[in-house]
Amino acid sequence: MRQLQEKEIAILEQQGCTAEDWTQVLVSNTFKPAHVRRVDFYGHIELGDFSGEIEVAEGFRKHSGIRNAVLRDVTIGNNCLIENVRNYINNCRIGDNCLISNVGTIETTKNPSFGEGHIISVLNENGNGNVKLFSGLNSQLAALMVKYEQDQQFTAAIHQFIQDYINSHRSSSGHIGNNVRLVNTIRTTNCRISSNCVVDGAAELTECTLVSIPEAGVKIGTGVICKDSVIYDGSIIGNGAKLEHCFVGEACRISDGFTAESSLFFANCEMFNGEACAAFCGPFSVSHHKSSLLIGGMYSFYNAGSSTNFSNHAYKMGPLHWGILERGTKTASGSYILMPAQIGTFSVCFGKLMYHPDTRKLPFSYLVSYGDEMVLVPGRNLTTVGLYRDIRKWPKRDKRPVGGKNSIINFDWLSPFSVGAIMVAKRTLEALYNASGDVQTYNFHDYVIRNSSLKKGIKYYDIALRIYIGAVMKRHKLEMPKSEVGTGKWTDLSGMLLPVSEEERIVEEIKSGKLDSVDAIRDELVNIHENYAEYRWAWSHRLICEYYGLNNITEADAARIREDYIQARRAWIAEIRKDAEKEYHLGDVSEGVLQDFIQQLDSEVDFENLKYYL
């Protein structure tokens, strides 16, 4: 950079420019003043080269430069176009090839946070805070902070690691990266906007970080108000959405007036029209309806029906109750769940569910309210078209580029986590039957299970067990597991499937200082994920031996298991086909749609060429 020449200053003044001190205005060696007009300079200024053009709309290019602006302590890169700044730009570093047009104020004040460092209270709306927001957050780190918030030593350690991470890139000035479009926006205060992001028509961005990668930026649209938040690459926030104290992970869409406070949204979430408060929305959580409220809950692979509502308030001690809807849960239109509640994986909820349901021991179930009667249909969702479609659509709907997969996602629907719950469920139903005999109804907590539902539930759970066993056998050699890790209980850490022992090991190593940084924790989580298949085989080998009464698995055993798998999968497909035909007879599904779906089902019995979904 160099100082301006006298003749350059004269040209700038002739073009309507002023400076508090021209000696504080530095320019690149190739700077030419022709395209800098009606600009007031205050403080320290650095200007790049303005010899090129920039595209302002498809097929419409304008010459770079600065026109109609007030700048104070600003650095501007090469070939930017900055025009029609109605108020000023203050204390900001701007990269190359940026378009900043028709904006009000862009400024960085004293001690900016850029949305990092805030501790928000997730799940317990009335809590003291558990998740510390920062630009390196992912669903697993957030889940650990929530699950172990009562462990003061763990919480202090991980919060300190996060603060160290924040301090490593702390800045007193705002930052706008390369190739950023910031247009038609009223106010931008204390923001860090990474390269390739677009902010078009926002009302206000205050204390925010927009994180991008070369393959994907962030898009902020019309009327958006975003405060004290971090938004990740590939996400789109638009059409009047309002966020405060939120984290938005990669490839999310939040729009159409959706409002959120103190909430987390991770990979591929879609939120429209409704509202979230103190919500932990893990990967693929979806809410599309105006009257839906997600509050005080943890979700993943979740679909909220219209008018879904959760009550976190008993009208006694405040809004401090919360619940967990395990992976794959759905709530039908008009659903209501009274917290605290724990809903088992891949379940479907209908109606007003009172009495604080806990169905973790009966996954894949229907929970149905008939007035004051709460009915549970165990295992019913295992045989539905909806489940069949869901387990195939999620991998296809992962919009994250390869380089943008911040949160870890394992798409297996049958895993040691869910199949472990299925084993418990089968035993639970068998124990109910043995204890009560062949009666009309059975009681499970405050829920009623009808006789036919209980018997079908046992059948469905057994089908799922044999499908899982056969699919795992297809993927592994007939050998003893190489590791003891994974033989115990498993958990779902907001999209990542792992042994509980490994999760607990990470927590202890954070407390002891063996894992001493955010990067070290993330690397260890990735390492566990990469060993998933080996850990799964350790767990599955034990399951197979227990299920079939074996000490080891021989080739003859494998042939028997394969036959059981074939029969179980055929039975499963037949049940799904009946469910599809039942929907067809309602009259809204065309025969062509039904036949296409049945043809797809028929291909599932081609066992030699089948892709083994788990």
XYZ file of C-alpha atoms in Angstrom:
614
model
C 0.000 0.000 0.000
C 1.073 3.585 -0.572
C -0.133 7.074 0.206
C -2.117 9.065 -2.333
C -0.344 11.361 -4.706
C -1.246 15.034 -4.751
C -2.809 14.765 -8.184
C -4.903 11.793 -7.055
C -6.168 13.761 -4.077
C -7.082 16.623 -6.384
C -9.045 14.275 -8.659
C -10.864 12.732 -5.700
C -11.808 16.141 -4.320
C -12.994 17.206 -7.734
C -15.220 14.084 -7.750
C -16.864 15.105 -4.487
C -14.662 13.178 -2.043
C -13.434 14.458 1.327
C -11.060 13.110 3.954
C -10.508 13.799 7.622
C -6.797 13.244 6.892
C -5.649 12.343 3.384
C -2.399 10.891 4.772
C -4.466 8.153 6.438
C -5.895 7.039 3.091
C -3.639 4.307 1.659
C -4.105 2.713 -1.751
C -2.714 -0.160 -3.811
C 0.084 0.487 -6.281
C -2.364 0.097 -9.190
C -5.080 2.321 -7.683
C -6.715 4.849 -9.983
C -9.157 7.434 -8.570
C -11.538 7.583 -11.561
C -14.172 5.317 -10.001
C -14.232 6.770 -6.481
C -16.884 9.493 -6.277
C -18.749 11.304 -3.511
C -17.031 9.410 -0.696
C -16.165 10.794 2.750
C -13.126 9.181 4.401
C -12.566 9.121 8.185
C -9.783 7.462 10.148
C -7.528 4.829 8.587
C -8.550 3.728 5.085
C -7.017 1.164 2.702
C -8.277 0.862 -0.874
C -7.525 -1.832 -3.459
C -7.566 -1.753 -7.233
C -10.822 -0.812 -9.001
C -9.950 -1.627 -12.589
C -12.386 -4.516 -13.119
C -16.115 -5.074 -13.337
C -18.522 -6.899 -11.063
C -21.781 -8.678 -11.883
C -24.717 -7.055 -10.079
C -27.401 -9.200 -11.758
C -27.430 -11.983 -14.323
C -26.007 -10.502 -17.529
C -25.598 -7.042 -15.956
C -22.101 -5.887 -15.000
C -20.962 -2.579 -13.530
C -17.530 -1.114 -13.066
C -16.040 -1.571 -9.624
C -15.459 1.436 -7.404
C -16.947 3.426 -4.538
C -19.802 5.878 -4.922
C -21.985 7.727 -2.427
C -20.525 6.380 0.819
C -19.085 7.376 4.184
C -16.185 5.200 5.347
C -14.388 5.155 8.691
C -11.490 2.794 9.481
C -12.274 0.540 6.524
C -10.102 -1.742 4.394
C -11.437 -2.602 0.924
C -9.976 -5.237 -1.397
C -9.725 -5.324 -5.169
C -12.574 -4.841 -7.641
C -15.336 -4.187 -5.144
C -18.389 -2.081 -5.912
C -19.599 -0.093 -2.918
C -22.376 2.371 -3.657
C -25.307 4.152 -2.070
C -24.466 3.681 1.592
C -27.182 5.729 3.261
C -25.432 6.053 6.635
C -21.852 4.754 6.915
C -19.438 1.808 7.024
C -17.337 1.819 10.189
C -14.473 -0.406 11.373
C -14.669 -3.193 8.804
C -12.353 -5.213 6.574
C -13.838 -6.001 3.155
C -12.340 -8.591 0.796
C -12.114 -8.764 -2.997
C -14.918 -8.709 -5.573
C -17.647 -7.696 -3.123
C -20.893 -5.923 -3.980
C -22.198 -3.630 -1.234
C -25.119 -1.578 -2.489
C -28.124 0.281 -1.117
C -27.340 -0.404 2.540
C -27.944 1.634 5.676
C -25.247 1.037 8.280
C -22.378 -1.446 8.461
C -20.369 -1.053 11.639
C -18.359 -2.780 14.320
C -18.557 -1.360 17.814
C -16.344 -1.903 20.847
C -15.863 -5.519 22.046
C -17.921 -7.320 19.373
C -18.852 -10.969 19.965
C -19.915 -11.806 16.392
C -22.474 -14.158 17.966
C -19.869 -16.305 19.713
C -19.515 -16.975 23.428
C -23.182 -16.666 24.406
C -24.392 -19.489 26.675
C -27.993 -20.337 25.879
C -30.439 -22.576 27.705
C -31.603 -25.418 25.459
C -34.425 -27.807 26.516
C -34.946 -26.233 29.939
C -36.174 -22.789 28.903
C -35.816 -21.598 32.494
C -32.314 -23.017 32.949
C -29.012 -21.290 33.630
C -27.606 -22.126 30.197
C -25.863 -25.179 28.818
C -24.710 -24.681 25.197
C -22.002 -22.154 24.399
C -22.405 -20.828 20.859
C -19.340 -20.595 18.623
C -18.411 -20.989 14.991
C -16.979 -24.507 15.473
C -20.134 -26.001 16.993
C -21.684 -29.182 15.606
C -24.565 -31.376 16.736
C -22.337 -33.777 18.691
C -20.574 -31.077 20.734
C -23.928 -29.443 21.477
C -25.475 -32.770 22.501
C -22.606 -33.457 24.899
C -23.046 -30.029 26.499
C -26.764 -30.699 26.980
C -26.484 -34.298 28.213
C -23.737 -33.592 30.729
C -24.641 -30.094 31.842
C -24.991 -31.247 35.460
C -21.358 -32.395 35.477
C -19.722 -29.132 36.530
C -16.178 -30.326 35.828
C -17.079 -31.370 32.280
C -19.043 -28.173 31.609
C -16.232 -25.936 32.869
C -13.671 -27.789 30.756
C -15.562 -27.796 27.462
C -16.661 -24.179 27.883
C -13.024 -23.206 28.430
C -11.963 -25.082 25.271
C -14.643 -23.219 23.340
C -13.480 -19.890 24.757
C -9.909 -20.738 23.712
C -11.214 -21.468 20.208
C -13.033 -18.113 20.128
C -9.972 -16.248 21.407
C -7.813 -17.796 18.686
C -9.601 -15.755 16.012
C -10.924 -12.837 18.052
C -10.990 -9.513 16.204
C -11.972 -5.966 17.069
C -13.103 -5.175 13.522
C -15.844 -6.626 11.354
C -15.020 -8.811 8.393
C -16.618 -9.286 4.994
C -14.902 -11.962 2.904
C -14.393 -12.278 -0.839
C -17.235 -12.407 -3.354
C -19.839 -11.287 -0.823
C -23.093 -9.608 -1.895
C -24.505 -7.310 0.785
C -27.379 -5.344 -0.711
C -30.675 -3.697 0.237
C -29.962 -4.289 3.927
C -30.848 -1.783 6.630
C -28.376 -2.496 9.429
C -25.357 -4.788 9.874
C -23.659 -4.510 13.268
C -20.740 -6.560 14.603
C -20.841 -9.205 11.914
C -18.306 -11.562 10.418
C -19.460 -12.563 6.937
C -17.370 -15.225 5.222
C -16.626 -15.423 1.504
C -19.355 -16.251 -1.037
C -22.231 -15.260 1.248
C -25.275 -13.273 0.092
C -27.243 -10.859 2.264
C -30.077 -9.359 0.220
C -32.911 -7.388 1.797
C -32.263 -8.205 5.451
C -33.698 -5.887 8.065
C -30.994 -6.395 10.688
C -27.945 -8.528 11.368
C -26.444 -7.891 14.810
C -23.626 -9.875 16.448
C -23.619 -12.646 13.848
C -21.128 -14.922 12.138
C -21.874 -16.377 8.702
C -19.587 -19.365 8.040
C -18.923 -20.492 4.477
C -16.803 -22.924 2.506
C -15.740 -22.528 -1.147
C -18.547 -24.854 -2.272
C -21.330 -23.152 -0.314
C -22.074 -19.799 1.273
C -24.912 -18.515 3.432
C -27.910 -16.686 1.976
C -29.851 -14.176 4.067
C -33.035 -12.852 2.442
C -35.790 -10.296 2.686
C -36.905 -8.974 6.049
C -34.673 -11.241 8.118
C -33.757 -10.151 11.647
C -30.873 -12.128 13.091
C -29.185 -11.385 16.408
C -26.434 -13.091 18.417
C -26.337 -16.111 16.133
C -24.018 -18.281 14.035
C -25.145 -19.547 10.621
C -23.324 -22.234 8.652
C -22.524 -22.871 4.999
C -25.290 -23.757 2.581
C -28.036 -22.409 4.834
C -30.781 -20.074 3.631
C -32.521 -17.705 6.050
C -35.269 -15.795 4.286
C -38.655 -14.164 4.011
C -39.065 -12.497 7.379
C -37.452 -15.135 9.611
C -36.350 -13.929 13.039
C -33.516 -15.591 14.974
C -32.029 -14.625 18.323
C -29.342 -16.563 20.203
C -29.435 -19.414 17.686
C -27.045 -21.715 15.878
C -27.956 -22.794 12.352
C -25.916 -25.689 10.959
C -25.031 -26.561 7.393
C -27.638 -26.675 4.593
C -30.601 -25.599 6.729
C -33.579 -23.583 5.466
C -35.437 -21.207 7.786
C -38.022 -18.944 6.207
C -41.591 -17.646 5.884
C -41.785 -15.799 9.174
C -40.352 -18.581 11.327
C -39.167 -17.249 14.701
C -36.628 -18.879 16.973
C -35.005 -18.007 20.271
C -32.244 -19.870 22.119
C -32.475 -22.803 19.706
C -30.151 -25.025 17.689
C -30.719 -26.255 14.143
C -28.304 -28.750 12.653
C -27.680 -30.223 9.207
C -30.542 -30.117 6.690
C -33.210 -28.792 9.060
C -36.165 -27.047 7.425
C -38.225 -24.585 9.461
C -41.045 -22.504 7.998
C -43.913 -20.409 9.406
C -43.836 -21.689 12.987
C -41.839 -21.062 16.142
C -39.058 -22.603 18.216
C -37.853 -21.832 21.719
C -35.155 -23.657 23.687
C -35.324 -26.347 20.997
C -32.530 -28.728 20.020
C -33.290 -29.577 16.398
C -30.863 -32.266 15.324
C -30.226 -33.254 11.680
C -33.233 -33.400 9.333
C -35.730 -31.855 11.760
C -38.626 -30.378 9.778
C -41.520 -28.052 10.679
C -43.494 -26.443 7.848
C -46.678 -25.125 9.441
C -47.733 -21.769 10.901
C -49.258 -23.075 14.090
C -46.469 -25.458 15.118
C -44.363 -24.709 18.196
C -41.181 -26.615 19.000
C -40.310 -25.824 22.595
C -38.191 -27.535 25.203
C -37.529 -30.603 23.068
C -34.659 -32.514 21.465
C -35.372 -33.861 17.983
C -33.601 -35.481 15.021
C -34.907 -36.892 11.740
C -38.169 -35.400 12.995
C -41.279 -34.237 11.126
C -43.769 -31.944 12.868
C -47.357 -32.014 11.645
C -49.494 -28.876 11.539
C -50.505 -27.452 14.922
C -47.950 -29.600 16.717
C -47.437 -28.230 20.197
C -45.440 -29.096 23.274
C -46.205 -27.918 26.792
C -43.103 -27.230 28.882
C -45.031 -25.394 31.601
C -46.991 -26.992 34.431
C -48.069 -23.508 35.556
C -46.312 -24.060 38.878
C -42.528 -23.660 38.816
C -42.120 -22.149 35.343
C -41.239 -23.381 31.834
C -38.571 -25.821 32.950
C -39.892 -29.160 31.662
C -38.489 -30.773 28.556
C -38.493 -33.969 26.533
C -36.702 -36.043 23.915
C -38.225 -37.381 20.722
C -35.739 -39.959 19.553
C -34.592 -40.308 15.958
C -37.273 -40.592 13.276
C -40.277 -39.530 15.362
C -43.284 -37.840 13.747
C -46.148 -35.873 15.246
C -49.429 -35.860 13.324
C -51.556 -32.757 12.749
C -52.933 -31.365 15.984
C -50.528 -33.303 18.195
C -49.837 -32.148 21.725
C -47.272 -33.646 24.074
C -47.108 -32.786 27.758
C -43.528 -32.505 28.939
C -41.558 -34.127 30.415
C -41.801 -36.854 27.801
C -39.546 -39.460 26.178
C -40.712 -40.864 22.831
C -39.022 -43.986 21.456
C -37.208 -43.960 18.138
C -39.221 -43.917 14.886
C -42.563 -43.494 16.658
C -45.649 -41.566 15.494
C -47.772 -39.438 17.851
C -51.464 -38.683 17.319
C -53.686 -36.388 19.376
C -53.274 -34.925 22.839
C -50.771 -37.106 24.676
C -50.972 -36.523 28.428
C -49.435 -38.343 31.391
C -45.820 -37.612 30.343
C -45.314 -40.544 27.966
C -42.100 -42.568 28.112
C -41.988 -45.117 25.300
C -38.233 -45.622 24.875
C -38.780 -49.319 25.651
C -41.291 -49.624 22.769
C -39.784 -47.971 19.662
C -41.443 -47.810 16.230
C -44.832 -47.420 17.929
C -48.004 -45.442 17.364
C -49.146 -43.347 20.328
C -52.811 -42.414 19.916
C -55.106 -40.339 22.090
C -58.818 -41.230 22.119
C -60.132 -38.612 24.522
C -58.886 -39.623 27.959
C -57.708 -43.039 26.756
C -54.076 -43.251 25.661
C -53.484 -46.190 23.304
C -50.088 -47.551 22.313
C -49.639 -49.735 19.209
C -46.150 -51.242 19.561
C -43.983 -51.726 16.494
C -46.699 -50.498 14.126
C -44.461 -48.011 12.352
C -42.070 -50.785 11.305
C -44.530 -51.859 8.601
C -45.629 -48.517 7.152
C -45.016 -46.915 3.788
C -43.940 -43.800 5.660
C -41.003 -45.497 7.349
C -40.009 -47.250 4.123
C -39.885 -43.913 2.299
C -38.184 -42.042 5.146
C -35.183 -44.334 5.486
C -34.481 -43.916 1.768
C -35.114 -40.193 1.435
C -32.787 -38.834 4.127
C -29.480 -39.791 2.459
C -30.782 -38.346 -0.829
C -31.804 -35.108 0.879
C -28.424 -34.424 2.430
C -27.615 -31.172 0.622
C -24.198 -30.698 2.214
C -21.151 -30.771 -0.080
C -18.383 -33.206 0.814
C -16.311 -30.433 2.346
C -19.204 -29.092 4.423
C -20.183 -32.006 6.651
C -19.600 -30.403 10.028
C -22.022 -32.546 12.014
C -21.612 -36.323 11.907
C -24.627 -38.196 10.527
C -25.111 -41.959 10.418
C -28.187 -42.860 8.353
C -28.620 -46.462 9.597
C -32.202 -46.923 10.769
C -31.489 -50.404 12.108
C -28.404 -50.055 14.277
C -27.162 -51.288 17.655
C -29.022 -48.298 19.124
C -32.442 -48.957 17.570
C -32.145 -52.751 17.520
C -31.088 -52.692 21.169
C -34.371 -50.908 21.878
C -36.215 -53.469 19.718
C -34.777 -56.325 21.812
C -35.977 -54.608 24.988
C -39.388 -54.012 23.374
C -39.853 -57.654 22.387
C -38.995 -58.792 25.910
C -41.267 -56.134 27.423
C -44.275 -57.305 25.395
C -43.546 -60.967 26.103
C -43.330 -60.182 29.835
C -46.665 -58.328 29.694
C -48.289 -61.298 27.975
C -46.795 -63.843 30.378
C -47.802 -61.808 33.426
C -51.402 -61.070 32.377
C -52.248 -63.950 30.056
C -54.451 -63.700 26.980
C -56.577 -60.701 28.017
C -58.225 -57.971 25.950
C -55.920 -55.123 26.992
C -52.581 -54.610 28.724
C -51.375 -51.573 30.654
C -48.010 -49.997 29.919
C -47.524 -47.066 32.303
C -50.619 -44.917 31.568
C -51.109 -46.388 28.089
C -53.342 -49.216 26.899
C -52.074 -51.920 24.523
C -54.746 -54.048 22.918
C -54.353 -57.814 22.637
C -54.009 -57.925 18.850
C -51.552 -55.003 18.908
C -49.356 -56.724 21.464
C -49.157 -59.947 19.449
C -48.444 -58.095 16.216
C -45.842 -55.996 18.015
C -43.919 -59.105 19.058
C -44.104 -60.343 15.462
C -42.957 -57.035 13.974
C -40.065 -56.658 16.388
C -38.882 -60.186 15.604
C -39.039 -59.460 11.867
C -36.888 -56.345 12.403
C -34.355 -58.317 14.456
C -33.926 -60.928 11.729
C -33.667 -58.266 9.024
C -30.917 -56.517 10.982
C -29.024 -59.725 11.721
C -29.123 -60.839 8.086
C -28.053 -57.438 6.764
C -25.128 -57.226 9.195
C -24.039 -60.762 8.285
C -23.993 -59.707 4.637
C -21.563 -56.904 5.460
C -19.061 -58.835 7.621
C -16.845 -61.867 7.329
C -17.535 -64.854 9.565
C -14.878 -64.002 12.121
C -14.672 -63.025 15.738
C -14.835 -59.276 16.426
C -11.449 -57.566 16.601
C -12.526 -55.275 19.403
C -14.524 -55.448 22.632
C -15.624 -51.844 22.112
C -19.294 -51.668 21.240
C -20.519 -54.805 22.993
C -22.518 -52.800 25.546
C -25.273 -50.213 25.170
C -25.347 -47.739 22.298
C -26.630 -44.199 21.987
C -27.626 -41.679 19.336
C -25.610 -38.487 19.840
C -27.745 -36.193 17.679
C -27.185 -38.067 14.437
C -24.052 -40.017 15.370
C -24.423 -43.649 16.481
C -21.808 -44.813 18.962
C -21.270 -47.065 21.993
C -22.174 -45.454 25.306
C -18.730 -46.508 26.577
C -17.068 -44.354 23.900
C -19.245 -41.348 24.702
C -18.432 -41.715 28.398
C -14.717 -42.102 27.580
C -14.751 -38.810 25.680
C -16.444 -37.058 28.605
C -13.823 -38.386 31.054
C -10.950 -37.442 28.745
C -12.327 -33.908 28.460
C -12.486 -33.680 32.249
C -8.971 -35.064 32.697
C -7.471 -32.826 30.024
C -6.404 -35.684 27.751
C -8.665 -34.105 25.154
C -7.688 -30.468 25.574
C -9.216 -28.560 22.651
C -12.262 -28.346 20.460
C -10.306 -29.778 17.532
C -9.107 -32.734 19.615
C -12.667 -33.556 20.677
C -13.959 -33.314 17.114
C -11.119 -35.518 15.822
C -11.922 -38.176 18.434
C -15.613 -38.137 17.480
C -14.654 -38.587 13.815
C -12.358 -41.474 14.764
C -15.198 -43.233 16.606
C -17.519 -42.692 13.644
C -14.953 -44.159 11.253
C -14.783 -47.301 13.425
C -18.580 -47.655 13.496
C -18.657 -50.818 11.358
C -16.166 -52.616 13.599
C -17.950 -51.600 16.778
C -21.297 -52.604 15.231
C -19.927 -56.055 14.418
C -18.756 -56.517 18.007
C -22.274 -55.763 19.229
C -24.010 -57.732 16.482
C -21.880 -60.854 16.938
C -23.009 -61.023 20.557
C -26.642 -60.430 19.497
C -26.524 -63.189 16.875
C -25.055 -65.703 19.297
C -27.646 -64.792 21.929
C -30.596 -64.849 19.485
C -29.663 -68.211 17.949
C -28.113 -69.795 21.061
C -24.625 -70.086 19.545
C -21.095 -69.911 20.897
C -19.702 -69.028 17.488
C -21.131 -68.619 13.999
C -20.402 -71.382 11.482
C -21.080 -71.474 7.760
C -24.128 -73.641 8.432
C -25.373 -71.074 10.941
C -24.807 -68.325 8.382
C -26.911 -70.185 5.811
C -29.734 -70.529 8.333
C -29.480 -66.848 9.261
C -29.605 -65.883 5.605
C -32.788 -67.920 5.106
C -34.342 -66.296 8.163
C -33.374 -62.915 6.742
C -35.012 -63.669 3.408
C -38.235 -64.796 5.041
C -38.276 -61.813 7.415
C -37.669 -59.321 4.644
C -40.414 -60.859 2.510
C -42.800 -60.635 5.464
C -41.778 -56.996 6.024
C -42.308 -56.064 2.364
C -45.698 -57.822 2.376
C -46.820 -55.725 5.373
C -45.673 -52.513 3.685
C -47.504 -53.525 0.536
C -50.718 -53.996 2.541
C -50.224 -50.546 4.043
C -49.823 -49.038 0.562
C -52.941 -50.791 -0.736
C -54.884 -49.590 2.305
C -53.934 -46.003 1.456
C -54.853 -46.573 -2.193
C -58.364 -47.660 -1.203
C -58.893 -44.303 0.513
C -59.332 -42.995 -3.025
C -56.697 -40.255 -3.308
C -53.813 -42.335 -4.679
C -53.833 -43.092 -8.399
C -53.374 -46.653 -9.564
C -50.214 -45.645 -11.406
C -48.608 -44.325 -8.218
C -49.569 -47.520 -6.392
C -48.178 -49.759 -9.124
C -44.902 -47.831 -9.265
C -44.511 -48.228 -5.524
C -45.377 -51.946 -5.609
C -42.856 -52.430 -8.405
C -40.243 -50.830 -6.174
C -41.239 -53.183 -3.347
C -41.041 -56.206 -5.648
C -37.432 -55.305 -6.451
C -36.655 -55.707 -2.744
C -36.936 -59.495 -3.037
C -34.121 -59.585 -5.604
C -31.710 -60.545 -2.850
C -28.655 -60.957 -5.030
C -28.743 -57.357 -6.269
C -30.400 -55.749 -3.245
C -28.780 -52.788 -1.579
C -28.923 -53.775 2.071
C -30.488 -50.884 3.918
C -29.916 -50.812 7.657
